[in-house]
CSV table of C-alpha atoms and ligand atoms in Angstrom, one decimal:
chain,number,residue,atom,x,y,z
A,11,GLN,CA,0.1,0.1,0.1
A,12,ALA,CA,1.4,3.3,-1.1
A,13,GLN,CA,2.3,5.9,1.9
A,14,ASP,CA,-0.9,8.1,1.0
A,15,ALA,CA,-3.2,5.3,0.1
A,16,LYS,CA,-6.5,5.6,2.1
A,17,PRO,CA,-7.5,2.6,4.3
A,18,GLY,CA,-9.7,0.1,2.7
A,19,VAL,CA,-13.3,-0.3,4.0
A,20,SER,CA,-15.9,-2.7,2.5
A,21,ILE,CA,-19.4,-1.9,2.9
A,22,TYR,CA,-21.9,-4.7,3.1
A,23,ALA,CA,-25.4,-3.9,2.8
A,24,THR,CA,-28.4,-5.9,3.8
A,25,GLY,CA,-31.4,-3.4,3.7
A,26,GLY,CA,-33.4,-1.8,6.6
A,27,THR,CA,-34.7,1.7,7.1
A,28,ILE,CA,-31.0,3.2,6.1
A,29,ALA,CA,-32.0,1.9,2.7
A,30,GLY,CA,-35.8,2.7,3.2
A,31,ALA,CA,-37.8,4.9,0.8
A,32,SER,CA,-41.1,6.5,1.0
A,33,LYS,CA,-43.3,9.0,-1.2
A,34,SER,CA,-43.5,11.2,1.8
A,35,SER,CA,-40.5,13.3,3.3
A,36,THR,CA,-42.2,13.1,6.8
A,37,ASP,CA,-43.1,9.2,6.7
A,38,THR,CA,-41.1,7.6,9.5
A,39,THR,CA,-43.2,4.7,10.1
A,40,THR,CA,-44.9,3.2,6.9
A,41,TYR,CA,-42.0,3.7,4.4
A,42,LYS,CA,-40.4,0.6,2.7
A,43,ALA,CA,-37.2,-0.8,4.4
A,44,GLY,CA,-34.8,-2.4,2.0
A,45,SER,CA,-35.5,-0.3,-1.2
A,46,ILE,CA,-32.1,1.4,-2.0
A,47,GLY,CA,-29.1,-0.3,-3.2
A,48,VAL,CA,-25.6,-0.3,-1.9
A,49,GLN,CA,-24.3,1.9,-4.6
A,50,ALA,CA,-27.0,4.4,-4.0
A,51,LEU,CA,-26.2,4.6,-0.4
A,52,ILE,CA,-22.4,5.1,-1.0
A,53,ASP,CA,-23.2,7.8,-3.8
A,54,ALA,CA,-25.5,9.9,-1.3
A,55,VAL,CA,-22.2,10.4,0.9
A,56,PRO,CA,-19.5,11.7,-1.3
A,57,GLU,CA,-17.6,12.5,1.7
A,58,LEU,CA,-16.8,8.7,2.1
A,59,SER,CA,-14.1,8.8,-0.6
A,60,SER,CA,-12.1,11.2,1.6
A,61,VAL,CA,-12.0,8.8,4.4
A,62,ALA,CA,-11.4,5.5,2.7
A,63,THR,CA,-11.2,3.5,-0.4
A,64,ILE,CA,-14.7,2.1,-0.4
A,65,THR,CA,-16.1,-1.1,-2.0
A,66,GLY,CA,-19.6,-2.0,-1.7
A,67,GLU,CA,-21.6,-5.4,-1.9
A,68,GLN,CA,-25.3,-6.1,-1.6
A,69,ILE,CA,-25.6,-9.1,0.6
A,70,ALA,CA,-29.5,-8.6,0.8
A,71,ASN,CA,-32.1,-5.8,0.6
A,72,VAL,CA,-34.7,-6.7,3.3
A,73,PRO,CA,-36.3,-5.3,6.6
A,74,SER,CA,-34.3,-6.8,9.2
A,75,ASN,CA,-37.2,-8.8,10.3
A,76,ASP,CA,-36.4,-11.0,7.2
A,77,ILE,CA,-32.8,-11.5,8.1
A,78,THR,CA,-32.1,-15.3,8.2
A,79,THR,CA,-29.5,-17.6,10.0
A,80,SER,CA,-28.2,-18.7,6.6
A,81,LEU,CA,-27.7,-14.9,5.6
A,82,LEU,CA,-25.8,-14.3,9.0
A,83,LEU,CA,-23.4,-17.4,8.1
A,84,LYS,CA,-23.0,-16.0,4.6
A,85,LEU,CA,-22.5,-12.5,5.9
A,86,SER,CA,-19.9,-13.6,8.5
A,87,GLN,CA,-17.9,-15.7,6.1
A,88,THR,CA,-17.7,-12.9,3.5
A,89,ILE,CA,-16.6,-10.5,6.1
A,90,ASN,CA,-13.9,-13.0,7.3
A,91,ARG,CA,-12.7,-13.4,3.8
A,92,GLN,CA,-12.4,-9.7,3.4
A,93,LEU,CA,-10.7,-9.0,6.6
A,94,ALA,CA,-8.0,-11.5,5.6
A,95,GLN,CA,-6.9,-9.0,2.9
A,96,PRO,CA,-3.9,-7.0,3.6
A,97,GLY,CA,-5.7,-3.9,2.2
A,98,THR,CA,-8.7,-4.0,4.2
A,99,ASN,CA,-8.6,-1.9,7.3
A,100,GLY,CA,-12.3,-2.8,8.6
A,101,VAL,CA,-15.7,-3.5,7.3
A,102,VAL,CA,-19.2,-1.8,7.6
A,103,VAL,CA,-22.5,-3.7,7.6
A,104,THR,CA,-25.6,-1.4,7.0
A,105,HIS,CA,-28.7,-3.1,8.6
A,106,GLY,CA,-32.3,-2.7,9.7
A,107,THR,CA,-32.4,-1.8,13.4
A,108,ASP,CA,-35.2,-4.1,14.5
A,109,THR,CA,-32.9,-7.1,14.6
A,110,LEU,CA,-29.5,-5.3,14.5
A,111,GLU,CA,-28.3,-6.4,17.6
A,112,GLU,CA,-28.7,-10.0,16.8
A,113,THR,CA,-26.6,-9.8,13.8
A,114,ALA,CA,-24.2,-7.5,15.5
A,115,PHE,CA,-23.9,-10.0,18.4
A,116,PHE,CA,-23.4,-12.9,15.9
A,117,LEU,CA,-20.7,-11.0,14.0
A,118,ASP,CA,-18.8,-10.1,17.3
A,119,LEU,CA,-18.7,-13.9,18.0
A,120,THR,CA,-17.6,-15.0,14.6
A,121,THR,CA,-15.6,-12.3,13.0
A,122,SER,CA,-13.3,-10.8,15.9
A,123,GLY,CA,-10.3,-12.8,15.1
A,124,SER,CA,-8.2,-10.4,13.0
A,125,GLY,CA,-8.8,-7.7,15.4
A,126,LYS,CA,-9.9,-5.5,12.5
A,127,PRO,CA,-13.1,-3.4,13.2
A,128,VAL,CA,-16.4,-4.8,12.2
A,129,VAL,CA,-19.0,-1.9,12.4
A,130,ILE,CA,-22.9,-2.4,12.2
A,131,VAL,CA,-24.9,0.7,11.3
A,132,GLY,CA,-28.6,1.5,10.8
A,133,ALA,CA,-31.0,4.4,10.8
A,134,MET,CA,-34.3,5.2,12.3
A,135,ARG,CA,-35.4,7.6,9.6
A,136,PRO,CA,-35.5,6.4,5.8
A,137,ALA,CA,-33.4,7.9,3.2
A,138,THR,CA,-36.1,9.9,1.9
A,139,ALA,CA,-37.0,11.7,5.0
A,140,ILE,CA,-36.3,15.3,6.3
A,141,SER,CA,-33.0,14.9,8.4
A,142,ALA,CA,-32.5,11.4,7.5
A,143,ASP,CA,-29.9,9.9,9.9
A,144,GLY,CA,-28.5,7.2,7.7
A,145,PRO,CA,-26.0,9.2,5.6
A,146,PHE,CA,-24.2,10.7,8.6
A,147,ASN,CA,-24.4,7.5,10.5
A,148,LEU,CA,-22.8,5.6,7.5
A,149,LEU,CA,-19.9,8.4,7.5
A,150,GLN,CA,-19.2,7.8,11.1
A,151,ALA,CA,-19.3,4.0,10.7
A,152,VAL,CA,-16.8,4.2,7.9
A,153,SER,CA,-14.7,6.7,9.6
A,154,LEU,CA,-14.7,4.1,12.5
A,155,ALA,CA,-13.8,1.1,10.4
A,156,ALA,CA,-11.1,3.2,8.8
A,157,SER,CA,-9.5,4.1,12.3
A,158,ASN,CA,-6.8,2.0,13.9
A,159,SER,CA,-8.2,3.1,17.3
A,160,ALA,CA,-11.1,0.8,16.5
A,161,LYS,CA,-8.9,-2.3,16.4
A,162,ASN,CA,-9.4,-5.2,19.0
A,163,ARG,CA,-12.8,-3.8,20.5
A,164,GLY,CA,-15.0,-6.6,18.8
A,165,ALA,CA,-17.8,-5.8,16.6
A,166,MET,CA,-19.2,-2.1,17.2
A,167,VAL,CA,-22.8,-0.6,16.7
A,168,VAL,CA,-22.9,3.0,15.3
A,169,MET,CA,-26.1,5.1,15.7
A,170,ASN,CA,-26.9,8.6,16.7
A,171,ASP,CA,-23.1,9.8,17.3
A,172,ARG,CA,-22.5,6.9,19.6
A,173,ILE,CA,-20.2,3.7,19.6
A,174,GLY,CA,-21.8,0.7,21.4
A,175,SER,CA,-20.2,-2.8,22.0
A,176,ALA,CA,-22.0,-5.2,19.8
A,177,PHE,CA,-21.9,-7.8,22.6
A,178,TYR,CA,-23.9,-5.3,24.9
A,179,ASN,CA,-26.1,-3.0,22.7
A,180,THR,CA,-29.7,-3.5,22.4
A,181,LYS,CA,-32.6,-1.6,20.8
A,182,THR,CA,-34.5,0.0,23.5
A,183,ASN,CA,-37.1,2.3,21.6
A,184,THR,CA,-39.4,1.6,18.7
A,185,THR,CA,-38.8,4.9,16.9
A,186,ALA,CA,-36.5,7.2,18.7
A,187,MET,CA,-33.1,8.0,17.1
A,188,ASP,CA,-31.3,7.3,20.7
A,189,THR,CA,-32.8,3.7,20.5
A,190,PHE,CA,-29.5,1.6,20.8
A,191,ARG,CA,-28.2,1.6,24.5
A,192,SER,CA,-26.6,-0.9,26.9
A,193,VAL,CA,-28.3,-0.2,30.0
A,194,GLU,CA,-25.6,-1.2,32.6
A,195,GLN,CA,-22.3,-1.4,30.4
A,196,GLY,CA,-22.7,2.1,28.7
A,197,TYR,CA,-21.1,3.1,25.4
A,198,LEU,CA,-17.4,2.5,24.2
A,199,GLY,CA,-17.3,6.0,22.9
A,200,MET,CA,-18.8,8.7,20.8
A,201,PHE,CA,-18.1,10.8,17.6
A,202,ILE,CA,-16.9,14.2,17.5
A,203,GLY,CA,-18.1,14.9,14.1
A,204,THR,CA,-16.8,12.2,12.2
A,205,GLN,CA,-14.0,11.4,14.6
A,206,PRO,CA,-14.2,8.4,16.8
A,207,SER,CA,-13.4,9.1,20.3
A,208,PHE,CA,-13.0,6.1,22.8
A,209,TYR,CA,-13.6,6.5,26.4
A,210,TYR,CA,-11.4,3.2,27.2
A,211,SER,CA,-8.5,1.3,25.9
A,212,PRO,CA,-9.5,-1.9,24.0
A,213,ALA,CA,-11.2,-4.2,26.5
A,214,LEU,CA,-13.3,-7.4,25.7
A,215,PRO,CA,-16.6,-8.2,27.5
A,216,THR,CA,-16.3,-10.9,30.1
A,217,GLY,CA,-16.8,-14.3,29.0
A,218,LYS,CA,-16.7,-13.4,25.2
A,219,LEU,CA,-16.4,-16.4,23.0
A,220,ALA,CA,-15.1,-16.9,19.5
A,221,PHE,CA,-16.6,-19.3,17.0
A,222,ASP,CA,-15.3,-20.5,13.7
A,223,VAL,CA,-18.4,-20.8,11.2
A,224,SER,CA,-16.3,-21.2,7.9
A,225,GLY,CA,-17.9,-23.9,5.9
A,226,ILE,CA,-21.0,-24.0,8.0
A,227,THR,CA,-24.2,-23.8,6.2
A,228,SER,CA,-27.0,-23.9,8.7
A,229,LEU,CA,-27.3,-23.8,12.6
A,230,PRO,CA,-29.5,-25.9,15.0
A,231,LYS,CA,-33.0,-24.2,15.5
A,232,VAL,CA,-33.6,-22.5,18.7
A,233,SER,CA,-36.8,-21.0,19.8
A,234,ILE,CA,-37.9,-18.4,22.2
A,235,VAL,CA,-40.7,-18.5,24.6
A,236,TYR,CA,-42.1,-15.7,26.7
A,237,MET,CA,-43.1,-16.1,30.4
A,238,HIS,CA,-45.8,-14.1,32.1
A,239,GLU,CA,-48.3,-15.0,35.1
A,240,ASP,CA,-50.2,-18.1,34.5
A,241,GLN,CA,-47.8,-19.5,31.7
A,242,ASP,CA,-48.0,-23.1,31.3
A,243,ASN,CA,-45.7,-25.7,29.3
A,244,GLU,CA,-47.9,-25.6,25.9
A,245,GLN,CA,-45.7,-23.3,24.0
A,246,LEU,CA,-42.3,-24.8,25.3
A,247,ASP,CA,-43.2,-28.3,24.4
A,248,ALA,CA,-44.6,-27.1,21.0
A,249,ALA,CA,-41.3,-25.7,20.3
A,250,ILE,CA,-39.5,-29.0,21.1
A,251,ARG,CA,-42.0,-31.0,19.1
A,252,ALA,CA,-41.5,-28.6,16.2
A,253,GLY,CA,-37.9,-29.6,16.1
A,254,ALA,CA,-36.0,-26.9,18.4
A,255,LYS,CA,-32.9,-28.2,19.5
A,256,GLY,CA,-32.8,-25.8,22.3
A,257,VAL,CA,-35.3,-23.2,23.8
A,258,VAL,CA,-34.5,-19.7,25.2
A,259,ILE,CA,-37.0,-18.7,28.0
A,260,VAL,CA,-37.9,-14.9,28.4
A,261,GLY,CA,-38.2,-15.2,32.2
A,262,ASN,CA,-40.0,-13.2,34.7
A,263,GLY,CA,-37.1,-11.2,36.7
A,264,ASN,CA,-34.0,-13.6,37.1
A,265,GLY,CA,-34.8,-16.0,34.4
A,266,SER,CA,-37.8,-17.1,36.7
A,267,THR,CA,-40.8,-19.1,35.5
A,268,PRO,CA,-44.2,-20.5,37.1
A,269,THR,CA,-43.7,-23.5,39.0
A,270,ILE,CA,-45.0,-25.8,36.5
A,271,VAL,CA,-42.5,-24.5,33.8
A,272,LYS,CA,-39.7,-24.6,36.3
A,273,ASN,CA,-40.4,-28.3,36.9
A,274,ARG,CA,-40.7,-29.0,33.3
A,275,ILE,CA,-37.2,-27.2,32.8
A,276,GLU,CA,-35.7,-29.1,35.6
A,277,GLU,CA,-36.8,-32.3,33.9
A,278,LEU,CA,-35.4,-31.3,30.6
A,279,THR,CA,-32.1,-30.3,32.0
A,280,LYS,CA,-31.8,-33.8,33.7
A,281,GLN,CA,-32.4,-35.1,30.1
A,282,GLY,CA,-29.6,-33.0,28.7
A,283,TYR,CA,-32.1,-30.7,26.7
A,284,PRO,CA,-30.8,-27.2,26.8
A,285,VAL,CA,-33.2,-24.5,28.1
A,286,VAL,CA,-31.5,-21.1,28.6
A,287,ARG,CA,-33.3,-18.8,31.0
A,288,ALA,CA,-33.1,-15.1,30.0
A,289,SER,CA,-35.0,-12.1,31.6
A,290,ARG,CA,-37.7,-10.0,30.4
A,291,THR,CA,-36.5,-6.9,32.7
A,292,GLY,CA,-34.1,-5.6,30.2
A,293,SER,CA,-31.0,-5.7,32.3
A,294,GLY,CA,-29.1,-7.5,34.9
A,295,PHE,CA,-28.0,-11.1,35.3
A,296,SER,CA,-30.0,-14.3,35.0
A,297,THR,CA,-28.1,-16.3,37.3
A,298,LYS,CA,-27.4,-20.1,37.8
A,299,LYS,CA,-30.2,-22.3,39.2
A,300,ILE,CA,-30.9,-26.1,39.3
A,301,GLU,CA,-33.2,-25.7,36.1
A,302,GLY,CA,-31.7,-24.7,32.8
A,303,ILE,CA,-28.9,-22.3,32.1
A,304,GLY,CA,-28.7,-18.8,33.3
A,305,SER,CA,-28.2,-16.5,30.4
A,306,GLY,CA,-25.9,-14.1,32.4
A,307,THR,CA,-26.3,-10.7,31.0
A,308,LEU,CA,-27.6,-11.7,27.6
A,309,ASN,CA,-31.2,-11.0,26.7
A,310,ALA,CA,-33.2,-13.5,24.9
A,311,GLN,CA,-32.4,-12.8,21.5
A,312,LYS,CA,-28.8,-12.8,22.0
A,313,SER,CA,-29.0,-15.9,24.1
A,314,ARG,CA,-30.7,-17.6,20.9
A,315,ILE,CA,-27.7,-16.6,18.8
A,316,LEU,CA,-25.1,-17.9,21.4
A,317,LEU,CA,-27.0,-21.1,21.9
A,318,MET,CA,-27.3,-22.0,18.0
A,319,LEU,CA,-23.5,-21.5,17.7
A,320,ALA,CA,-22.7,-23.4,20.8
A,321,LEU,CA,-24.9,-26.2,19.8
A,322,SER,CA,-23.6,-26.3,16.4
A,323,GLN,CA,-20.3,-27.3,18.0
A,324,GLY,CA,-22.0,-30.0,20.1
A,325,ALA,CA,-21.8,-28.2,23.7
A,326,ASP,CA,-23.4,-30.1,26.4
A,327,ILE,CA,-25.2,-28.3,29.3
A,328,GLN,CA,-22.1,-28.1,31.5
A,329,LEU,CA,-20.1,-26.3,28.7
A,330,LEU,CA,-23.3,-24.2,28.0
A,331,ARG,CA,-23.3,-23.0,31.6
A,332,SER,CA,-19.9,-22.1,31.4
A,333,TYR,CA,-20.4,-20.2,28.0
A,334,PHE,CA,-23.4,-18.3,29.2
A,335,ASN,CA,-21.5,-16.9,32.5
A,336,GLY,CA,-25.1,-17.1,34.2
B,30,LIG,N1,-35.1,1.3,11.7
B,30,LIG,C1,-35.1,0.2,11.0
B,30,LIG,O1,-34.3,-0.2,10.3
B,30,LIG,C2,-36.3,-0.6,11.2
B,30,LIG,C3,-36.9,-1.5,10.1
B,30,LIG,N2,-38.0,-2.1,10.3
B,30,LIG,C4,-35.8,-2.7,10.0
B,30,LIG,O2,-35.3,-3.3,10.9
B,30,LIG,O3,-35.4,-3.0,8.9
């Protein structure tokens, strides 16, 4: 690479509101997500070319609710191949925000090997809206992926001037711009204009794991079942009958469930069937108990990602308990 060559950053577009379009410039709820192609996203921000040498690839163009496990595997494998190129400084994934945290967490667990930045970015206002947030978010995301200060920090989420850890970040508001937060752990840093500014030296989340998904084309099915007063075992048993190789419970409080469900989970645990107990509270630990596997700090949707990856490698209950840190 020549002395004055710009860092190489590859953008992988998957759709979402950042690529959304509507006939109305004030429509922020009924627009069509995943309408605009990757080249149009790049062309809309000419400033990108002064930050990095950009390449773009369309992986999908869908609302993030339609992101599948096979797309996750394809995205992760493509990114790892790109990160292995000496001219690549980092990568950016544009993504719908609804399930962004799941893709970000998956990439955090499967693409952190090189230490090069992997940045996931979205928008809350479609590209056609007044004050669309996508273009500036994309410029900040590329600036982060181009920055050497972003190395060895795991995958990161860029939204609303903030840099979040993909391990901890979660969507907390249905429509507001400042929706991505980590209630307990906070942000890694923020942007001063387009300049990333980190609060801490690189550090990894406690218990963070790495999975090699090269050559894998599918993952075991894991279902999620929500708890509430008077919940019974109907949905849990239906999920198992439908072929789930593991179930994540969205528990009341500390991964807790009505006694009838607790007894069933205890039985399943004895049989070696994995049930992870997450929490519907939004923050805190789901701790170890006799029944199932406490999810630690992971919410249900992230627990599902980790459980799929761990089961794909044949993890048993004991190993799963150590993976989940709960
Ligand atoms: N803000 C967004 O991107 C939401 C959109 N429904 C999506 O996740 O694709």
